[in-house]
Amino acid sequence: MLGGFAAPALAADYAKQAEALMKADFRSKGMATVDGALTQDEAQRTCSAYPMERPKKIAAKLEADQLKQVKYPADGQYIGKWEEGEKIAQNGRGMQSSDKAGVPNGGNCYACHQMTKKEISFGNIGPSLYQYGKLRGQSEEIMKYTWAKVYNSQAFTACSNMPRFGHKGILDEQQLKDVVALLLDPASPVNKD
């Protein structure tokens, strides 16, 4: 131990032991797999290396790299049906061991965001999205930004707590369009007074 921290070689040894323990102790079940839980992409490795705060250069590089990985809609249309987006936002199902494969995932948006004024229960980990489209409009730039933010939140905030819904395949292209519609469509409850 050096100043309360394990020396790098010792820390690497602990990491290997922890990974071996998890591989021996955990079992893949349903949609939750051991490999999926233990395999990190470059962004996840960077966030693990800097769990509290990242140097500005590293955060900027991570964001730029993640933005390059955003896949925009094949047909160029960002907006789906807000009614379907509302269902996705309310649905917390997906990616858990008890979930049946092949059933569409939800976004569980209300777990972290206020979306409507009428919603009585919502999380506050993320910012309020109430009147998101009403405040921002529907310009091409806003649609593209909103799409990219939902697709891969780390393109704008390094190591964001928000899931990378498109990047990780949690939501498919149509579901992403529907969530973007929920945020931007003037008729959506998100944009009502």
PDB file of C-alpha atoms in Angstrom, residues 14-84:
ATOM      1  CA  TYR A  14      -6.819  -7.471  -7.408  1.00  0.00           C
ATOM      2  CA  ALA A  15      -8.671  -6.639 -10.621  1.00  0.00           C
ATOM      3  CA  LYS A  16      -7.756 -10.025 -12.131  1.00  0.00           C
ATOM      4  CA  GLN A  17      -8.854 -11.813  -8.953  1.00  0.00           C
ATOM      5  CA  ALA A  18     -12.146  -9.901  -8.876  1.00  0.00           C
ATOM      6  CA  GLU A  19     -12.847 -10.728 -12.526  1.00  0.00           C
ATOM      7  CA  ALA A  20     -12.068 -14.413 -11.952  1.00  0.00           C
ATOM      8  CA  LEU A  21     -14.384 -14.434  -8.923  1.00  0.00           C
ATOM      9  CA  MET A  22     -17.222 -12.833 -10.902  1.00  0.00           C
ATOM     10  CA  LYS A  23     -16.765 -15.281 -13.789  1.00  0.00           C
ATOM     11  CA  ALA A  24     -16.844 -18.197 -11.347  1.00  0.00           C
ATOM     12  CA  ASP A  25     -19.740 -16.881  -9.258  1.00  0.00           C
ATOM     13  CA  PHE A  26     -22.130 -15.327 -11.807  1.00  0.00           C
ATOM     14  CA  ARG A  27     -24.089 -17.206 -14.436  1.00  0.00           C
ATOM     15  CA  SER A  28     -25.614 -15.944 -17.654  1.00  0.00           C
ATOM     16  CA  LYS A  29     -29.380 -16.012 -17.544  1.00  0.00           C
ATOM     17  CA  GLY A  30     -31.794 -14.699 -20.131  1.00  0.00           C
ATOM     18  CA  MET A  31     -30.655 -11.395 -21.578  1.00  0.00           C
ATOM     19  CA  ALA A  32     -28.090 -10.814 -18.800  1.00  0.00           C
ATOM     20  CA  THR A  33     -24.793 -12.442 -19.679  1.00  0.00           C
ATOM     21  CA  VAL A  34     -21.539 -12.629 -17.791  1.00  0.00           C
ATOM     22  CA  ASP A  35     -19.630 -11.484 -20.878  1.00  0.00           C
ATOM     23  CA  GLY A  36     -22.007  -8.547 -21.331  1.00  0.00           C
ATOM     24  CA  ALA A  37     -21.454  -7.521 -17.721  1.00  0.00           C
ATOM     25  CA  LEU A  38     -17.679  -7.894 -17.740  1.00  0.00           C
ATOM     26  CA  THR A  39     -16.726  -6.788 -21.252  1.00  0.00           C
ATOM     27  CA  GLN A  40     -16.073  -3.060 -21.463  1.00  0.00           C
ATOM     28  CA  ASP A  41     -15.737  -0.979 -24.593  1.00  0.00           C
ATOM     29  CA  GLU A  42     -13.199   1.860 -24.785  1.00  0.00           C
ATOM     30  CA  ALA A  43     -15.610   4.410 -23.285  1.00  0.00           C
ATOM     31  CA  GLN A  44     -16.404   2.155 -20.334  1.00  0.00           C
ATOM     32  CA  ARG A  45     -12.700   1.461 -19.727  1.00  0.00           C
ATOM     33  CA  THR A  46     -12.002   5.209 -19.732  1.00  0.00           C
ATOM     34  CA  CYS A  47     -14.845   5.858 -17.289  1.00  0.00           C
ATOM     35  CA  SER A  48     -13.630   3.047 -15.027  1.00  0.00           C
ATOM     36  CA  ALA A  49     -10.115   4.486 -15.092  1.00  0.00           C
ATOM     37  CA  TYR A  50     -11.464   7.912 -14.068  1.00  0.00           C
ATOM     38  CA  PRO A  51     -14.540   7.152 -11.932  1.00  0.00           C
ATOM     39  CA  MET A  52     -14.951  10.582 -10.366  1.00  0.00           C
ATOM     40  CA  GLU A  53     -13.611  13.170 -12.781  1.00  0.00           C
ATOM     41  CA  ARG A  54     -11.777  12.940 -16.067  1.00  0.00           C
ATOM     42  CA  PRO A  55      -9.061  15.297 -17.269  1.00  0.00           C
ATOM     43  CA  LYS A  56     -10.577  17.718 -19.815  1.00  0.00           C
ATOM     44  CA  LYS A  57      -8.508  16.347 -22.717  1.00  0.00           C
ATOM     45  CA  ILE A  58      -9.568  12.776 -21.990  1.00  0.00           C
ATOM     46  CA  ALA A  59     -13.246  13.747 -21.600  1.00  0.00           C
ATOM     47  CA  ALA A  60     -13.149  15.730 -24.856  1.00  0.00           C
ATOM     48  CA  LYS A  61     -11.567  12.800 -26.716  1.00  0.00           C
ATOM     49  CA  LEU A  62     -14.118  10.344 -25.314  1.00  0.00           C
ATOM     50  CA  GLU A  63     -17.011  12.620 -26.367  1.00  0.00           C
ATOM     51  CA  ALA A  64     -15.583  13.141 -29.861  1.00  0.00           C
ATOM     52  CA  ASP A  65     -15.015   9.400 -30.311  1.00  0.00           C
ATOM     53  CA  GLN A  66     -18.550   8.598 -29.132  1.00  0.00           C
ATOM     54  CA  LEU A  67     -20.102  11.243 -31.424  1.00  0.00           C
ATOM     55  CA  LYS A  68     -18.372   9.601 -34.402  1.00  0.00           C
ATOM     56  CA  GLN A  69     -20.131   6.340 -33.483  1.00  0.00           C
ATOM     57  CA  VAL A  70     -23.662   7.765 -33.571  1.00  0.00           C
ATOM     58  CA  LYS A  71     -25.705   6.167 -36.371  1.00  0.00           C
ATOM     59  CA  TYR A  72     -28.362   8.521 -37.618  1.00  0.00           C
ATOM     60  CA  PRO A  73     -31.654   7.207 -39.053  1.00  0.00           C
ATOM     61  CA  ALA A  74     -31.154   5.429 -42.369  1.00  0.00           C
ATOM     62  CA  ASP A  75     -34.099   7.304 -43.910  1.00  0.00           C
ATOM     63  CA  GLY A  76     -33.096  10.699 -42.488  1.00  0.00           C
ATOM     64  CA  GLN A  77     -36.317  10.922 -40.437  1.00  0.00           C
ATOM     65  CA  TYR A  78     -35.791  11.585 -36.735  1.00  0.00           C
ATOM     66  CA  ILE A  79     -39.394  11.755 -35.584  1.00  0.00           C
ATOM     67  CA  GLY A  80     -41.648   8.758 -34.972  1.00  0.00           C
ATOM     68  CA  LYS A  81     -44.876   8.563 -32.968  1.00  0.00           C
ATOM     69  CA  TRP A  82     -44.826  10.248 -29.587  1.00  0.00           C
ATOM     70  CA  GLU A  83     -47.576   7.902 -28.344  1.00  0.00           C
ATOM     71  CA  GLU A  84     -45.189   4.970 -28.830  1.00  0.00           C
TER      72      GLU A  84
END
